[in-house]
Protein backbone atom coordinates (compact mmCIF):
# COMPACT_ATOMS: atom_id res chain seq x y z
CA UNK A 1 0.00 0.00 0.00
CA UNK A 2 1.15 3.55 -0.77
CA UNK A 3 1.91 5.54 2.39
CA UNK A 4 2.04 9.32 2.60
CA UNK A 5 3.20 11.30 5.64
CA UNK A 6 2.11 14.91 5.93
CA UNK A 7 4.13 16.98 8.41
CA UNK A 8 1.94 19.66 10.01
CA UNK A 9 -1.60 19.93 11.38
CA UNK A 10 -2.16 23.60 10.57
CA UNK A 11 -4.58 24.67 7.86
CA UNK A 12 -2.02 23.90 5.13
CA UNK A 13 -1.18 20.41 6.45
CA UNK A 14 -4.79 19.34 7.05
CA UNK A 15 -5.99 20.73 3.70
CA UNK A 16 -3.13 18.91 1.95
CA UNK A 17 -3.91 15.67 3.79
CA UNK A 18 -7.61 15.80 2.81
CA UNK A 19 -6.77 16.77 -0.79
CA UNK A 20 -4.40 13.80 -1.09
CA UNK A 21 -7.08 11.44 0.21
CA UNK A 22 -9.49 12.80 -2.40
CA UNK A 23 -6.98 12.72 -5.29
CA UNK A 24 -5.56 9.30 -4.44
CA UNK A 25 -8.28 7.11 -2.97
CA UNK A 26 -6.84 4.01 -1.34
CA UNK A 27 -3.54 5.55 -0.18
CA UNK A 28 -2.79 5.65 3.53
CA UNK A 29 -2.22 9.18 4.80
CA UNK A 30 -0.77 10.06 8.20
CA UNK A 31 -0.40 13.55 9.67
CA UNK A 32 2.59 13.97 11.99
CA UNK A 33 2.75 17.19 14.01
CA UNK A 34 4.09 18.40 17.32
CA UNK A 35 1.35 21.06 17.60
CA UNK A 36 -2.30 20.35 16.95
CA UNK A 37 -5.46 22.50 16.73
CA UNK A 38 -5.25 25.40 19.21
CA UNK A 39 -1.46 25.15 19.47
CA UNK A 40 -1.02 26.03 15.77
CA UNK A 41 -0.71 29.46 14.14
CA UNK A 42 -3.69 28.62 11.95
CA UNK A 43 -6.15 28.64 14.85
CA UNK A 44 -5.70 32.38 15.47
CA UNK A 45 -5.85 33.63 11.88
CA UNK A 46 -8.47 36.27 11.10
CA UNK A 47 -9.47 34.00 8.23
CA UNK A 48 -10.44 36.72 5.79
CA UNK A 49 -10.19 36.00 2.06
CA UNK A 50 -8.31 38.96 0.54
CA UNK A 51 -5.22 37.47 -1.18
CA UNK A 52 -2.92 40.03 -2.85
CA UNK A 53 0.35 39.95 -4.76
CA UNK A 54 1.82 42.37 -2.15
CA UNK A 55 1.17 39.90 0.66
CA UNK A 56 2.52 36.96 -1.33
CA UNK A 57 5.67 38.29 -3.01
CA UNK A 58 7.67 36.22 -5.47
CA UNK A 59 4.70 34.22 -6.79
CA UNK A 60 3.54 35.07 -10.32
CA UNK A 61 0.14 36.73 -10.60
CA UNK A 62 -1.15 33.80 -12.71
CA UNK A 63 -0.15 31.24 -10.09
CA UNK A 64 -1.55 33.29 -7.22
CA UNK A 65 -4.81 33.73 -9.12
CA UNK A 66 -5.04 29.98 -9.75
CA UNK A 67 -4.47 29.13 -6.05
CA UNK A 68 -6.90 31.85 -4.96
CA UNK A 69 -9.64 30.82 -7.40
CA UNK A 70 -9.37 27.16 -6.37
CA UNK A 71 -9.77 28.11 -2.69
CA UNK A 72 -12.55 30.59 -3.44
CA UNK A 73 -14.51 28.04 -5.41
CA UNK A 74 -14.65 25.82 -2.30
CA UNK A 75 -15.00 28.47 0.45
CA UNK A 76 -17.72 30.47 -1.33
CA UNK A 77 -19.70 27.27 -2.00
CA UNK A 78 -19.40 26.26 1.66
CA UNK A 79 -20.39 29.72 2.90
CA UNK A 80 -23.64 29.59 0.95
CA UNK A 81 -24.45 25.93 1.58
CA UNK A 82 -26.01 23.97 4.44
CA UNK A 83 -22.43 23.11 5.50
CA UNK A 84 -21.63 26.69 6.56
CA UNK A 85 -22.29 26.23 10.27
CA UNK A 86 -19.88 23.28 10.49
CA UNK A 87 -17.11 24.41 8.07
CA UNK A 88 -17.03 27.91 9.57
CA UNK A 89 -17.26 29.86 6.27
CA UNK A 90 -19.40 33.02 6.33
CA UNK A 91 -20.36 35.56 3.66
CA UNK A 92 -19.01 38.77 5.16
CA UNK A 93 -19.39 42.42 4.20
CA UNK A 94 -16.84 45.10 5.10
CA UNK A 95 -14.74 48.11 4.24
CA UNK A 96 -11.14 48.53 3.20
CA UNK A 97 -10.06 52.07 4.15
CA UNK A 98 -6.90 53.74 2.81
CA UNK A 99 -5.11 57.03 3.31
CA UNK A 100 -3.60 56.67 -0.15
CA UNK A 101 -5.29 55.32 -3.28
CA UNK A 102 -4.49 51.69 -4.12
CA UNK A 103 -2.43 51.18 -7.25
CA UNK A 104 -4.83 49.35 -9.54
CA UNK A 105 -7.29 46.68 -8.44
CA UNK A 106 -6.09 44.00 -6.02
CA UNK A 107 -6.00 40.40 -7.26
CA UNK A 108 -9.07 39.36 -5.29
CA UNK A 109 -11.26 42.18 -6.70
CA UNK A 110 -12.83 40.06 -9.45
CA UNK A 111 -12.87 36.84 -7.41
CA UNK A 112 -14.85 37.81 -4.29
CA UNK A 113 -18.65 38.28 -4.28
CA UNK A 114 -18.39 42.07 -4.75
CA UNK A 115 -15.81 44.87 -4.78
CA UNK A 116 -16.28 48.55 -5.56
CA UNK A 117 -14.56 51.84 -4.85
CA UNK A 118 -16.58 54.19 -2.61
CA UNK A 119 -17.18 57.87 -3.29
CA UNK A 120 -15.98 60.66 -0.93
CA UNK A 121 -19.66 61.26 -0.09
CA UNK A 122 -20.07 57.67 1.08
CA UNK A 123 -16.91 57.89 3.21
CA UNK A 124 -18.23 61.09 4.81
CA UNK A 125 -21.55 59.40 5.62
CA UNK A 126 -19.64 56.47 7.15
CA UNK A 127 -17.76 58.97 9.37
CA UNK A 128 -14.29 57.93 8.20
CA UNK A 129 -13.38 60.62 5.65
CA UNK A 130 -11.19 62.65 8.07
CA UNK A 131 -8.85 59.68 8.39
CA UNK A 132 -9.32 57.88 5.09
CA UNK A 133 -9.79 59.49 1.66
CA UNK A 134 -10.18 56.17 -0.16
CA UNK A 135 -12.51 53.30 0.59
CA UNK A 136 -13.58 50.03 -0.99
CA UNK A 137 -16.74 48.13 -0.13
CA UNK A 138 -16.18 44.38 -0.32
CA UNK A 139 -18.18 41.21 0.28
CA UNK A 140 -15.97 38.17 0.78
CA UNK A 141 -15.72 35.05 2.94
CA UNK A 142 -14.40 34.92 6.51
CA UNK A 143 -13.40 31.52 7.85
CA UNK A 144 -13.86 30.71 11.53
CA UNK A 145 -10.64 28.76 12.09
CA UNK A 146 -11.84 26.92 15.22
CA UNK A 147 -14.63 25.38 13.17
CA UNK A 148 -12.69 24.91 9.93
CA UNK A 149 -9.69 23.12 11.50
CA UNK A 150 -12.08 20.83 13.36
CA UNK A 151 -14.02 20.15 10.14
CA UNK A 152 -10.82 19.38 8.20
CA UNK A 153 -9.61 17.04 10.94
CA UNK A 154 -12.99 15.25 11.00
CA UNK A 155 -12.90 14.85 7.21
CA UNK A 156 -9.37 13.49 7.41
CA UNK A 157 -10.03 10.92 10.14
CA UNK A 158 -13.41 9.91 8.65
CA UNK A 159 -11.51 9.09 5.41
CA UNK A 160 -9.22 6.77 7.38
CA UNK A 161 -6.44 9.30 8.12
CA UNK A 162 -4.20 8.81 11.15
CA UNK A 163 -2.66 11.50 13.35
CA UNK A 164 0.56 11.16 15.33
CA UNK A 165 1.87 13.81 17.71
CA UNK A 166 5.63 13.88 17.24
CA UNK A 167 8.37 16.40 16.55
CA UNK A 168 10.39 15.52 13.46
CA UNK A 169 14.08 16.32 13.95
CA UNK A 170 15.10 15.75 10.35
CA UNK A 171 13.24 14.87 7.14
CA UNK A 172 15.49 11.80 6.68
CA UNK A 173 13.97 10.44 9.93
CA UNK A 174 10.97 9.51 7.76
CA UNK A 175 13.02 7.47 5.30
CA UNK A 176 11.55 3.99 4.90
CA UNK A 177 8.28 4.97 6.59
CA UNK A 178 6.42 6.28 3.53
CA UNK A 179 6.51 6.74 -0.25
CA UNK A 180 6.28 10.53 -0.14
CA UNK A 181 6.65 13.13 2.63
CA UNK A 182 4.51 16.26 2.30
CA UNK A 183 6.16 19.02 4.27
CA UNK A 184 3.58 21.54 5.58
CA UNK A 185 5.52 22.53 8.66
CA UNK A 186 5.15 26.31 8.25
CA UNK A 187 7.89 28.12 10.18
CA UNK A 188 9.17 24.70 11.31
CA UNK A 189 10.89 24.39 7.92
CA UNK A 190 13.45 26.93 9.01
CA UNK A 191 14.93 24.16 11.14
CA UNK A 192 13.70 21.08 9.19
CA UNK A 193 15.03 22.27 5.82
CA UNK A 194 17.51 24.91 7.01
CA UNK A 195 15.42 27.33 4.96
CA UNK A 196 16.79 30.82 5.59
CA UNK A 197 14.23 32.39 3.21
CA UNK A 198 11.57 31.67 5.82
CA UNK A 199 10.96 34.21 8.58
CA UNK A 200 8.22 35.15 11.06
CA UNK A 201 5.92 38.10 10.44
CA UNK A 202 4.60 38.58 13.94
CA UNK A 203 0.96 39.44 14.50
CA UNK A 204 -0.89 40.46 17.65
CA UNK A 205 -4.67 40.19 17.92
CA UNK A 206 -7.02 41.33 20.67
CA UNK A 207 -10.38 39.60 20.99
CA UNK A 208 -13.26 41.73 22.22
CA UNK A 209 -16.99 41.22 22.54
CA UNK A 210 -18.94 43.77 20.48
CA UNK A 211 -21.96 41.96 18.99
CA UNK A 212 -23.36 45.22 17.57
CA UNK A 213 -20.43 45.49 15.12
CA UNK A 214 -21.54 43.67 11.97
CA UNK A 215 -18.97 44.68 9.30
CA UNK A 216 -15.24 44.02 9.13
CA UNK A 217 -12.91 47.00 8.63
CA UNK A 218 -9.37 46.77 7.27
CA UNK A 219 -7.10 49.83 6.95
CA UNK A 220 -3.64 50.69 5.64
CA UNK A 221 -2.79 52.12 9.10
CA UNK A 222 -2.05 48.95 11.11
CA UNK A 223 -5.63 48.73 12.32
CA UNK A 224 -8.29 46.19 11.44
CA UNK A 225 -11.26 44.46 12.92
CA UNK A 226 -12.55 41.07 11.79
CA UNK A 227 -15.64 39.23 12.84
CA UNK A 228 -15.90 35.76 14.27
CA UNK A 229 -19.05 34.04 15.51
CA UNK A 230 -18.77 35.20 19.11
CA UNK A 231 -16.22 37.98 19.08
CA UNK A 232 -14.50 40.76 17.14
CA UNK A 233 -10.77 40.48 16.49
CA UNK A 234 -8.69 43.66 16.54
CA UNK A 235 -5.26 43.79 14.87
CA UNK A 236 -2.92 44.50 13.05
CA UNK A 237 0.77 44.58 13.11
CA UNK A 238 3.29 42.73 10.94
CA UNK A 239 6.70 42.64 12.63
CA UNK A 240 9.42 41.01 10.57
CA UNK A 241 11.84 38.60 12.30
CA UNK A 242 10.26 38.95 15.75
CA UNK A 243 9.91 35.43 17.22
CA UNK A 244 8.34 36.46 20.54
CA UNK A 245 4.96 34.90 21.36
CA UNK A 246 4.43 37.17 24.36
CA UNK A 247 1.99 40.07 24.01
CA UNK A 248 3.84 43.40 24.09
CA UNK A 249 1.87 45.98 26.15
CA UNK A 250 2.97 48.93 23.96
CA UNK A 251 1.97 47.15 20.74
CA UNK A 252 -1.30 46.16 22.36
CA UNK A 253 -2.11 49.74 23.36
CA UNK A 254 -1.32 50.95 19.83
CA UNK A 255 -3.72 48.42 18.30
CA UNK A 256 -6.51 49.41 20.69
CA UNK A 257 -5.94 53.17 20.21
CA UNK A 258 -5.93 53.00 16.43
CA UNK A 259 -8.98 50.74 16.13
CA UNK A 260 -11.10 52.73 18.57
CA UNK A 261 -10.05 56.01 16.89
CA UNK A 262 -10.81 54.83 13.35
CA UNK A 263 -14.01 52.91 14.25
CA UNK A 264 -15.58 54.62 17.31
CA UNK A 265 -18.52 52.18 17.20
CA UNK A 266 -16.21 49.79 19.07
CA UNK A 267 -16.62 51.91 22.21
CA UNK A 268 -18.08 49.73 24.97
CA UNK A 269 -16.48 46.53 23.60
CA UNK A 270 -15.62 44.04 26.34
CA UNK A 271 -12.01 42.77 26.42
CA UNK A 272 -11.68 38.98 26.09
CA UNK A 273 -8.05 38.03 25.39
CA UNK A 274 -4.80 38.67 23.50
CA UNK A 275 -3.28 36.28 21.00
CA UNK A 276 0.12 36.47 19.32
CA UNK A 277 0.99 34.44 16.21
CA UNK A 278 3.85 34.20 13.74
CA UNK A 279 2.96 34.23 10.05
CA UNK A 280 5.27 31.83 8.15
CA UNK A 281 6.60 34.24 5.51
CA UNK A 282 8.69 33.22 2.53
CA UNK A 283 9.41 34.79 -0.84
CA UNK A 284 8.10 32.83 -2.68
CA UNK A 285 5.74 30.31 -1.03
CA UNK A 286 7.51 26.95 -1.41
CA UNK A 287 5.33 24.53 -3.37
CA UNK A 288 7.59 22.09 -5.20
CA UNK A 289 9.04 18.60 -5.16
CA UNK A 290 12.47 17.63 -3.91
CA UNK A 291 14.22 14.27 -4.04
CA UNK A 292 16.96 13.87 -1.42
CA UNK A 293 19.41 11.17 -2.51
CA UNK A 294 22.25 9.59 -0.59
CA UNK A 295 24.11 6.44 -1.76
CA UNK A 296 21.64 4.05 -0.13
CA UNK A 297 18.59 6.21 0.48
CA UNK A 298 16.13 8.30 -1.53
CA UNK A 299 13.42 10.45 0.06
CA UNK A 300 10.68 12.04 -2.05
CA UNK A 301 9.22 15.24 -0.72
CA UNK A 302 6.53 17.73 -1.67
CA UNK A 303 7.10 21.04 0.12
CA UNK A 304 4.07 23.26 0.82
CA UNK A 305 4.90 26.06 3.25
CA UNK A 306 5.58 29.78 3.66
CA UNK A 307 2.07 31.15 3.04
CA UNK A 308 2.66 34.31 5.13
CA UNK A 309 -0.37 36.55 5.68
CA UNK A 310 -2.68 34.68 3.31
CA UNK A 311 -2.34 31.08 4.43
CA UNK A 312 -6.02 30.51 5.02
CA UNK A 313 -6.98 32.08 1.70
CA UNK A 314 -4.43 30.04 -0.26
CA UNK A 315 -4.48 26.78 1.70
CA UNK A 316 -7.04 24.89 -0.36
CA UNK A 317 -5.54 26.03 -3.69
CA UNK A 318 -2.01 25.01 -2.73
CA UNK A 319 -3.26 21.77 -1.15
CA UNK A 320 -4.89 20.68 -4.43
CA UNK A 321 -1.60 21.33 -6.26
CA UNK A 322 0.43 19.57 -3.58
CA UNK A 323 -1.82 16.51 -4.07
CA UNK A 324 -1.12 16.63 -7.84
CA UNK A 325 2.64 16.71 -7.15
CA UNK A 326 2.29 13.68 -4.84
CA UNK A 327 0.41 11.84 -7.60
CA UNK A 328 3.17 12.65 -10.12
CA UNK A 329 5.92 11.46 -7.76
CA UNK A 330 4.07 8.21 -7.13
CA UNK A 331 3.34 7.53 -10.79
CA UNK A 332 7.02 8.20 -11.69
CA UNK A 333 8.03 5.62 -9.06
CA UNK A 334 5.63 2.98 -10.42
CA UNK A 335 6.59 3.58 -14.09
CA UNK A 336 10.33 3.42 -13.26
CA UNK A 337 9.72 -0.02 -11.70
CA UNK A 338 8.21 -1.38 -14.97
C1 LIG B 1 -2.28 37.53 13.43
C2 LIG B 1 -2.49 36.70 12.19
C3 LIG B 1 -3.61 36.95 11.41
C4 LIG B 1 -3.80 36.21 10.22
N1 LIG B 1 -4.92 36.45 9.47
C5 LIG B 1 -5.08 35.80 8.30
C6 LIG B 1 -6.22 36.05 7.50
O1 LIG B 1 -7.10 36.86 7.86
N2 LIG B 1 -6.35 35.39 6.30
C7 LIG B 1 -5.42 34.48 5.88
O2 LIG B 1 -5.57 33.93 4.79
N3 LIG B 1 -4.31 34.21 6.64
C8 LIG B 1 -4.13 34.84 7.82
N4 LIG B 1 -3.03 34.59 8.60
C9 LIG B 1 -1.99 33.68 8.08
C10 LIG B 1 -2.26 32.23 8.40
O3 LIG B 1 -2.57 32.09 9.77
C11 LIG B 1 -1.00 31.37 8.10
O4 LIG B 1 -0.51 31.64 6.81
C12 LIG B 1 -1.38 29.89 8.18
O5 LIG B 1 -1.99 29.61 9.42
C13 LIG B 1 -0.15 29.01 8.00
O6 LIG B 1 -0.60 27.68 8.14
P1 LIG B 1 0.41 26.48 8.24
O7 LIG B 1 -0.41 25.24 8.28
O8 LIG B 1 1.44 26.62 7.16
O9 LIG B 1 1.22 26.70 9.61
P2 LIG B 1 0.85 26.38 11.14
O10 LIG B 1 -0.56 26.66 11.47
O11 LIG B 1 1.91 27.11 11.92
O12 LIG B 1 1.09 24.83 11.28
C14 LIG B 1 2.39 24.26 11.19
C15 LIG B 1 2.29 22.82 11.62
O13 LIG B 1 3.57 22.21 11.39
C16 LIG B 1 3.95 21.48 12.54
N5 LIG B 1 5.40 21.37 12.63
C17 LIG B 1 6.32 22.34 12.40
N6 LIG B 1 7.57 21.84 12.56
C18 LIG B 1 7.42 20.54 12.90
C19 LIG B 1 8.33 19.49 13.21
N7 LIG B 1 9.63 19.66 13.18
N8 LIG B 1 7.82 18.25 13.52
C20 LIG B 1 6.48 18.04 13.58
N9 LIG B 1 5.56 19.02 13.27
C21 LIG B 1 6.03 20.23 12.94
C22 LIG B 1 3.34 22.28 13.70
O14 LIG B 1 3.28 21.47 14.85
C23 LIG B 1 1.99 22.63 13.11
O15 LIG B 1 1.10 21.54 13.29
C24 LIG B 1 -2.84 35.24 9.81
C25 LIG B 1 -1.75 34.97 10.64
C26 LIG B 1 -1.58 35.68 11.83
C27 LIG B 1 -0.40 35.37 12.69
Coordinates of N, CA, C and O and ligand atoms in Angstrom, one line a residue, residues 7-13 32-36 40-42 44-48 166-168 184-186 188 191-192 201 203-205 226 275 277-280 307-313, ligand 1:
X7 N 3.7 16.3 7.2 CA 4.1 17.0 8.4 C 3.4 18.3 8.6 O 3.4 19.1 7.7
X8 N 2.6 18.4 9.7 CA 1.9 19.7 10.0 C 0.4 19.5 10.1 O -0.2 18.8 9.2
X9 N -0.1 20.0 11.2 CA -1.6 19.9 11.4 C -2.2 21.3 11.4 O -3.3 21.5 12.0
X10 N -1.5 22.3 10.8 CA -2.2 23.6 10.6 C -3.1 23.5 9.4 O -3.4 22.4 8.9
X11 N -3.6 24.7 8.9 CA -4.6 24.7 7.9 C -4.0 24.1 6.6 O -4.6 23.5 5.8
X12 N -2.7 24.4 6.4 CA -2.0 23.9 5.1 C -1.8 22.4 5.2 O -2.1 21.7 4.2
X13 N -1.4 21.9 6.3 CA -1.2 20.4 6.4 C -2.5 19.6 6.3 O -2.6 18.7 5.6
X32 N 1.7 14.0 10.8 CA 2.6 14.0 12.0 C 2.8 15.4 12.4 O 3.2 16.2 11.5
X33 N 2.6 15.8 13.6 CA 2.7 17.2 14.0 C 3.0 17.3 15.5 O 2.5 16.5 16.3
X34 N 3.9 18.2 15.9 CA 4.1 18.4 17.3 C 3.1 19.4 17.9 O 2.9 19.4 19.1
X35 N 2.4 20.2 17.1 CA 1.4 21.1 17.6 C 0.1 20.8 16.8 O 0.1 20.7 15.6
X36 N -1.0 20.7 17.6 CA -2.3 20.4 16.9 C -3.4 21.4 17.4 O -3.3 21.9 18.5
X40 N -1.6 25.6 17.1 CA -1.0 26.0 15.8 C -1.2 27.5 15.5 O -2.0 28.2 16.2
X41 N -0.5 28.1 14.6 CA -0.7 29.5 14.1 C -2.1 29.6 13.5 O -2.8 30.6 13.7
X42 N -2.5 28.6 12.7 CA -3.7 28.6 11.9 C -4.9 28.9 12.8 O -5.8 29.6 12.3
X44 N -5.5 31.0 15.1 CA -5.7 32.4 15.5 C -5.9 33.3 14.3 O -6.2 34.5 14.5
X45 N -5.8 32.8 13.1 CA -5.8 33.6 11.9 C -7.2 34.3 11.8 O -8.2 33.7 12.1
X46 N -7.2 35.5 11.3 CA -8.5 36.3 11.1 C -9.4 35.6 10.1 O -10.6 35.7 10.2
X47 N -8.7 34.8 9.2 CA -9.5 34.0 8.2 C -10.2 34.7 7.1 O -11.1 34.2 6.4
X48 N -9.8 36.0 6.9 CA -10.4 36.7 5.8 C -9.8 36.4 4.4 O -8.6 36.1 4.3
X166 N 4.2 14.1 17.1 CA 5.6 13.9 17.2 C 6.4 15.0 16.6 O 5.9 15.6 15.6
X167 N 7.5 15.4 17.2 CA 8.4 16.4 16.6 C 9.4 15.7 15.6 O 10.0 14.7 16.1
X168 N 9.4 16.1 14.4 CA 10.4 15.5 13.5 C 11.7 16.3 13.6 O 11.7 17.6 13.4
X184 N 4.4 20.4 5.3 CA 3.6 21.5 5.6 C 3.9 22.0 7.0 O 3.0 22.2 7.8
X185 N 5.2 22.2 7.3 CA 5.5 22.5 8.7 C 5.6 24.0 8.9 O 6.1 24.4 10.0
X186 N 5.1 24.9 8.0 CA 5.1 26.3 8.3 C 6.5 26.8 8.7 O 7.5 26.4 8.0
X188 N 8.3 25.8 10.9 CA 9.2 24.7 11.3 C 10.2 24.3 10.2 O 11.2 23.7 10.5
X191 N 14.0 25.1 10.5 CA 14.9 24.2 11.1 C 14.9 22.8 10.3 O 16.0 22.3 10.0
X192 N 13.8 22.4 9.9 CA 13.7 21.1 9.2 C 14.5 21.1 7.9 O 15.1 20.1 7.5
X201 N 6.5 36.8 10.6 CA 5.9 38.1 10.4 C 4.9 38.1 11.6 O 3.8 37.6 11.5
X203 N 2.2 38.8 14.4 CA 1.0 39.4 14.5 C 0.5 39.4 15.9 O 0.8 38.5 16.7
X204 N -0.3 40.4 16.3 CA -0.9 40.5 17.7 C -2.4 40.8 17.5 O -2.7 41.8 16.9
X205 N -3.2 40.0 18.0 CA -4.7 40.2 17.9 C -5.3 40.3 19.3 O -4.8 39.7 20.3
X226 N -11.9 42.2 12.5 CA -12.5 41.1 11.8 C -13.6 40.5 12.7 O -13.5 40.6 13.9
X275 N -3.9 37.4 21.7 CA -3.3 36.3 21.0 C -2.2 36.8 20.1 O -2.3 37.8 19.4
X277 N 0.7 35.5 17.1 CA 1.0 34.4 16.2 C 2.0 34.9 15.2 O 2.2 36.1 14.9
X278 N 2.8 33.9 14.7 CA 3.9 34.2 13.7 C 3.5 33.7 12.3 O 3.3 32.5 12.1
X279 N 3.3 34.6 11.4 CA 3.0 34.2 10.0 C 4.2 33.6 9.4 O 5.3 34.2 9.5
X280 N 4.1 32.4 8.8 CA 5.3 31.8 8.1 C 5.5 32.5 6.8 O 4.9 32.1 5.8
X307 N 3.2 30.4 3.6 CA 2.1 31.1 3.0 C 1.8 32.5 3.7 O 0.8 33.2 3.4
X308 N 2.7 32.9 4.6 CA 2.7 34.3 5.1 C 1.3 34.8 5.7 O 0.7 34.1 6.4
X309 N 0.9 35.9 5.2 CA -0.4 36.6 5.7 C -1.6 36.0 5.1 O -2.7 36.4 5.5
X310 N -1.5 35.1 4.0 CA -2.7 34.7 3.3 C -2.8 33.2 3.3 O -3.4 32.6 2.4
X311 N -2.3 32.5 4.4 CA -2.3 31.1 4.4 C -3.7 30.4 4.4 O -3.9 29.4 3.9
X312 N -4.7 31.1 5.0 CA -6.0 30.5 5.0 C -6.6 30.6 3.6 O -7.1 29.7 3.0
X313 N -6.4 31.8 3.0 CA -7.0 32.1 1.7 C -6.4 31.1 0.7 O -7.1 30.7 -0.3
Ligands
LIG1 C1 -2.3 37.5 13.4 C2 -2.5 36.7 12.2 C3 -3.6 36.9 11.4 C4 -3.8 36.2 10.2 N1 -4.9 36.4 9.5 C5 -5.1 35.8 8.3 C6 -6.2 36.0 7.5 O1 -7.1 36.9 7.9 N2 -6.3 35.4 6.3 C7 -5.4 34.5 5.9 O2 -5.6 33.9 4.8 N3 -4.3 34.2 6.6 C8 -4.1 34.8 7.8 N4 -3.0 34.6 8.6 C9 -2.0 33.7 8.1 C10 -2.3 32.2 8.4 O3 -2.6 32.1 9.8 C11 -1.0 31.4 8.1 O4 -0.5 31.6 6.8 C12 -1.4 29.9 8.2 O5 -2.0 29.6 9.4 C13 -0.1 29.0 8.0 O6 -0.6 27.7 8.1 P1 0.4 26.5 8.2 O7 -0.4 25.2 8.3 O8 1.4 26.6 7.2 O9 1.2 26.7 9.6 P2 0.8 26.4 11.1 O10 -0.6 26.7 11.5 O11 1.9 27.1 11.9 O12 1.1 24.8 11.3 C14 2.4 24.3 11.2 C15 2.3 22.8 11.6 O13 3.6 22.2 11.4 C16 3.9 21.5 12.5 N5 5.4 21.4 12.6 C17 6.3 22.3 12.4 N6 7.6 21.8 12.6 C18 7.4 20.5 12.9 C19 8.3 19.5 13.2 N7 9.6 19.7 13.2 N8 7.8 18.3 13.5 C20 6.5 18.0 13.6 N9 5.6 19.0 13.3 C21 6.0 20.2 12.9 C22 3.3 22.3 13.7 O14 3.3 21.5 14.8 C23 2.0 22.6 13.1 O15 1.1 21.5 13.3 C24 -2.8 35.2 9.8 C25 -1.8 35.0 10.6 C26 -1.6 35.7 11.8 C27 -0.4 35.4 12.7

